[in-house]
Amino acid sequence: GAVVSQHPSWVICKSGTSVKIECRSLDFQATTMFWYRQFPKQSLMLMATSNEGSKATYEQGVEKDKFLINHASLTLSTLTVTSAHPEDSSFYICSAPLGGSTDTQYFGPGTRLTVL
Amino acid sequence: GENVEQHPSTLSVQEGDSAVIKCTYSDSASNYFPWYKQELGKRPQLIIDIRSNVGEKKDQRIAVTLNKTAKHFSLHITETQPEDSAVYFCAARVSGGSYIPTFGRGTSLIVHP
């Protein structure tokens, strides 16, 4: 099946620093990727849709200046958490649909962000 | 927009028993319903899905049923095993285009040996 990777798998940073998370589709191209945030024992909350070659679409309540998304190529999307604070600590997961349809989503392994 | 309700939030069963997780959705236009299994600290993985032109789908010990009229769908796991222990998420979306799935809140399934 299709593989989506994320890097890093975990990161610990000081408050006020910025953290970049990469999401890659390893064996297929993805013009669209999705970024989710997941708190412990909670569901996946969609943050934004990353579109190759154009601006990301953010869900209501998600600050686009706080969570910068860049879809630089057909296989790479990055999420940068700017000026991170402890409340940004969470599990961030990306997903990419296989093929033209978004029915089948493949998830990355997730990135555990801890802000001290 | 779509709203997906999932119950129960926690389900504890003995090994060998059956487990049923139920979801309801609000948007009658939704026609694709995937189920994901997420083990602790790992990525969600698709385990089974169903489209609205089908009422039931089965894959070994896992089955999903869909009632379009009532707008609810269920995941059935038979002969549960300890390795079935995980969080299960249902989702609903409109197939095709750029519509994004809406996820339920998840069910933590615990299978006791």
Coordinates of C-alpha atoms in Angstrom, one line a residue:
Chain A
G1 CA 0.0 0.0 0.0
A2 CA 0.9 3.7 -0.2
V3 CA 3.3 5.0 2.4
V4 CA 3.3 8.4 4.1
S5 CA 6.2 9.4 6.3
Q6 CA 6.6 12.2 8.8
H7 CA 9.7 13.7 10.3
P8 CA 10.5 14.1 13.1
S9 CA 8.6 11.4 15.0
W10 CA 9.0 13.5 18.1
V11 CA 10.4 16.8 19.1
I12 CA 10.8 18.7 22.3
C13 CA 11.4 22.4 22.1
K14 CA 11.5 25.5 24.3
S15 CA 8.6 28.0 24.3
G16 CA 9.0 30.6 21.7
T17 CA 10.8 28.5 19.2
S18 CA 9.5 27.3 15.8
V19 CA 9.2 23.7 14.8
K20 CA 8.9 22.3 11.3
I21 CA 7.3 19.0 10.6
E22 CA 7.6 17.3 7.2
C23 CA 5.1 15.0 5.6
R24 CA 6.1 13.0 2.5
S25 CA 4.3 10.6 0.3
L26 CA 6.9 8.0 -0.5
D27 CA 5.6 6.1 -3.5
F28 CA 2.9 8.3 -4.9
Q29 CA 2.2 11.9 -5.7
A30 CA -0.3 13.9 -3.6
T31 CA -1.5 17.3 -4.8
T32 CA -3.5 17.5 -1.5
M33 CA -2.4 16.6 2.0
F34 CA -4.2 17.1 5.2
W35 CA -2.9 18.1 8.6
Y36 CA -4.6 16.9 11.8
R37 CA -4.0 17.5 15.5
Q38 CA -4.8 14.9 18.1
F39 CA -5.0 15.4 21.8
P40 CA -4.7 12.4 24.1
K41 CA -7.7 10.2 24.0
Q42 CA -9.4 12.5 21.5
S43 CA -10.3 12.4 17.9
L44 CA -8.5 13.7 14.9
M45 CA -9.2 17.4 14.4
L46 CA -8.5 18.7 10.9
M47 CA -6.3 21.8 10.9
A48 CA -5.8 22.5 7.3
T49 CA -5.7 21.2 3.8
S50 CA -2.4 21.6 2.0
N51 CA -2.5 22.2 -1.7
E52 CA 0.5 21.8 -4.0
G53 CA 1.3 25.1 -5.7
S54 CA -1.3 27.2 -3.9
K55 CA -2.2 28.4 -0.4
A56 CA -3.4 26.1 2.2
T57 CA -7.0 26.1 3.4
Y58 CA -7.4 26.4 7.1
E59 CA -10.3 25.2 9.2
Q60 CA -12.2 27.6 11.3
G61 CA -10.3 28.6 14.5
V62 CA -6.9 27.6 13.2
E63 CA -4.5 30.5 13.0
K64 CA -2.7 30.5 9.6
D65 CA 0.1 32.7 10.9
K66 CA 0.7 30.3 13.8
F67 CA 0.6 27.1 11.7
L68 CA 2.4 27.8 8.4
I69 CA 1.9 25.2 5.7
N70 CA 4.0 24.9 2.6
H71 CA 3.3 22.3 -0.1
A72 CA 6.5 22.6 -2.0
S73 CA 6.2 19.6 -4.3
L74 CA 3.9 16.7 -5.2
T75 CA 5.4 14.6 -2.4
L76 CA 6.2 17.0 0.4
S77 CA 4.1 19.2 2.7
T78 CA 5.5 21.0 5.7
L79 CA 3.8 22.3 8.8
T80 CA 5.7 24.9 10.8
V81 CA 4.5 25.7 14.3
T82 CA 5.7 29.2 14.9
S83 CA 6.5 30.6 18.3
A84 CA 5.4 27.4 19.9
H85 CA 3.8 27.5 23.4
P86 CA 3.0 24.7 25.8
E87 CA -0.6 24.6 24.6
D88 CA 0.7 23.7 21.2
S89 CA 1.9 20.4 22.5
S90 CA 0.1 17.7 20.7
F91 CA 0.3 14.8 18.3
Y92 CA 0.3 16.1 14.7
I93 CA -0.6 13.7 11.9
C94 CA -0.7 14.3 8.2
S95 CA -2.6 12.3 5.6
A96 CA -2.6 12.0 1.8
P97 CA -5.2 10.6 -0.5
L98 CA -4.1 8.0 -3.0
G99 CA -5.0 8.9 -6.6
G100 CA -7.5 11.5 -7.8
S101 CA -10.1 10.5 -5.2
T102 CA -9.8 11.5 -1.6
D103 CA -11.6 8.4 -0.5
T104 CA -8.6 6.4 0.6
Q105 CA -6.5 8.4 3.0
Y106 CA -3.1 7.2 4.1
F107 CA -1.8 8.6 7.4
G108 CA 1.7 9.5 8.4
P109 CA 3.0 8.0 11.7
G110 CA 2.5 11.3 13.5
T111 CA 4.8 13.8 15.3
R112 CA 4.7 14.2 19.0
L113 CA 5.4 17.8 19.8
T114 CA 6.2 18.8 23.4
V115 CA 6.8 22.5 24.2
L116 CA 8.4 23.2 27.5
Chain B
G1 CA -21.4 20.6 7.8
E2 CA -21.3 17.0 8.7
N3 CA -21.5 15.8 12.3
V4 CA -20.5 12.3 13.3
E5 CA -21.4 10.8 16.6
Q6 CA -19.7 7.7 17.9
H7 CA -20.6 5.4 20.7
P8 CA -19.5 4.0 23.1
S9 CA -16.4 6.0 24.0
T10 CA -15.0 2.9 25.8
L11 CA -15.8 -0.7 25.2
S12 CA -14.4 -3.5 27.3
V13 CA -14.9 -7.2 26.3
Q14 CA -13.5 -10.6 27.0
E15 CA -11.5 -12.4 24.4
G16 CA -13.7 -14.2 22.0
D17 CA -16.7 -12.0 22.5
S18 CA -18.1 -9.7 19.9
A19 CA -17.7 -5.9 19.9
V20 CA -20.0 -3.4 18.2
I21 CA -19.3 0.3 17.7
K22 CA -22.0 2.6 16.4
C23 CA -21.9 5.9 14.5
T24 CA -24.5 8.3 13.3
Y25 CA -24.1 11.0 10.7
S26 CA -26.1 14.1 9.9
D27 CA -25.4 14.9 6.2
S28 CA -27.5 12.8 3.9
A29 CA -25.1 13.5 1.1
S30 CA -22.4 11.5 2.8
N31 CA -21.8 8.3 0.9
Y32 CA -18.4 6.9 2.0
F33 CA -17.8 5.6 5.5
P34 CA -14.4 4.3 6.5
W35 CA -13.3 2.9 9.8
Y36 CA -9.8 3.4 11.2
K37 CA -7.9 1.5 13.9
Q38 CA -5.3 3.5 15.8
E39 CA -2.9 1.7 18.2
L40 CA -1.4 3.8 21.0
G41 CA 1.1 6.3 19.6
K42 CA 0.7 5.0 16.0
R43 CA -1.0 6.2 12.8
P44 CA -4.7 5.5 12.1
Q45 CA -5.0 2.6 9.6
L46 CA -8.0 1.9 7.4
I47 CA -9.5 -1.4 8.3
I48 CA -12.7 -1.4 6.4
D49 CA -15.0 1.0 4.5
I50 CA -18.4 1.0 3.0
R51 CA -20.2 3.0 0.4
S52 CA -23.8 4.0 0.4
N53 CA -24.8 1.6 -2.4
V54 CA -24.0 -1.3 -0.1
G55 CA -25.8 -2.3 3.1
E56 CA -23.1 -4.6 4.6
K57 CA -19.5 -5.5 4.0
K58 CA -17.4 -8.1 5.6
D59 CA -13.7 -8.9 5.9
Q60 CA -12.9 -11.9 8.0
R61 CA -13.8 -11.0 11.6
I62 CA -14.7 -7.5 10.8
A63 CA -18.0 -6.3 9.3
V64 CA -19.6 -2.9 8.7
T65 CA -23.3 -2.3 8.3
L66 CA -25.0 0.9 6.9
N67 CA -28.5 2.1 7.3
K68 CA -28.9 5.1 5.0
T69 CA -32.4 5.9 6.1
A70 CA -31.5 6.1 9.7
K71 CA -28.1 7.6 8.9
H72 CA -26.1 5.2 11.0
F73 CA -23.4 2.7 10.5
S74 CA -21.8 0.2 12.7
L75 CA -18.5 -1.8 13.0
H76 CA -18.8 -5.4 14.2
I77 CA -15.8 -7.4 15.4
T78 CA -16.3 -11.0 16.1
E79 CA -14.1 -13.4 18.1
T80 CA -12.2 -10.5 19.5
Q81 CA -8.5 -11.0 20.3
P82 CA -6.2 -8.9 22.6
E83 CA -4.5 -7.5 19.5
D84 CA -7.8 -5.9 18.6
S85 CA -7.3 -3.5 21.5
A86 CA -7.0 0.0 20.0
V87 CA -9.0 3.1 19.4
Y88 CA -11.4 2.9 16.5
F89 CA -12.6 5.9 14.6
C90 CA -15.5 6.1 12.2
A91 CA -15.8 8.7 9.5
A92 CA -18.2 10.0 6.9
R93 CA -17.7 12.0 3.8
V94 CA -19.1 12.7 0.3
S95 CA -17.1 10.6 -2.1
G96 CA -15.2 12.3 -4.8
G97 CA -14.1 15.8 -5.2
S98 CA -12.2 17.5 -2.4
Y99 CA -14.6 16.7 0.5
I100 CA -12.9 15.9 3.7
P101 CA -14.0 13.1 6.0
T102 CA -15.5 14.0 9.4
F103 CA -14.3 11.7 12.2
G104 CA -16.1 10.4 15.2
R105 CA -14.6 10.9 18.6
G106 CA -13.3 7.4 18.8
T107 CA -13.9 4.2 20.8
S108 CA -11.3 2.7 23.0
L109 CA -11.7 -1.1 22.7
I110 CA -10.1 -3.2 25.3
V111 CA -10.0 -6.9 24.9
H112 CA -9.2 -8.8 28.0
P113 CA -7.4 -12.1 27.6

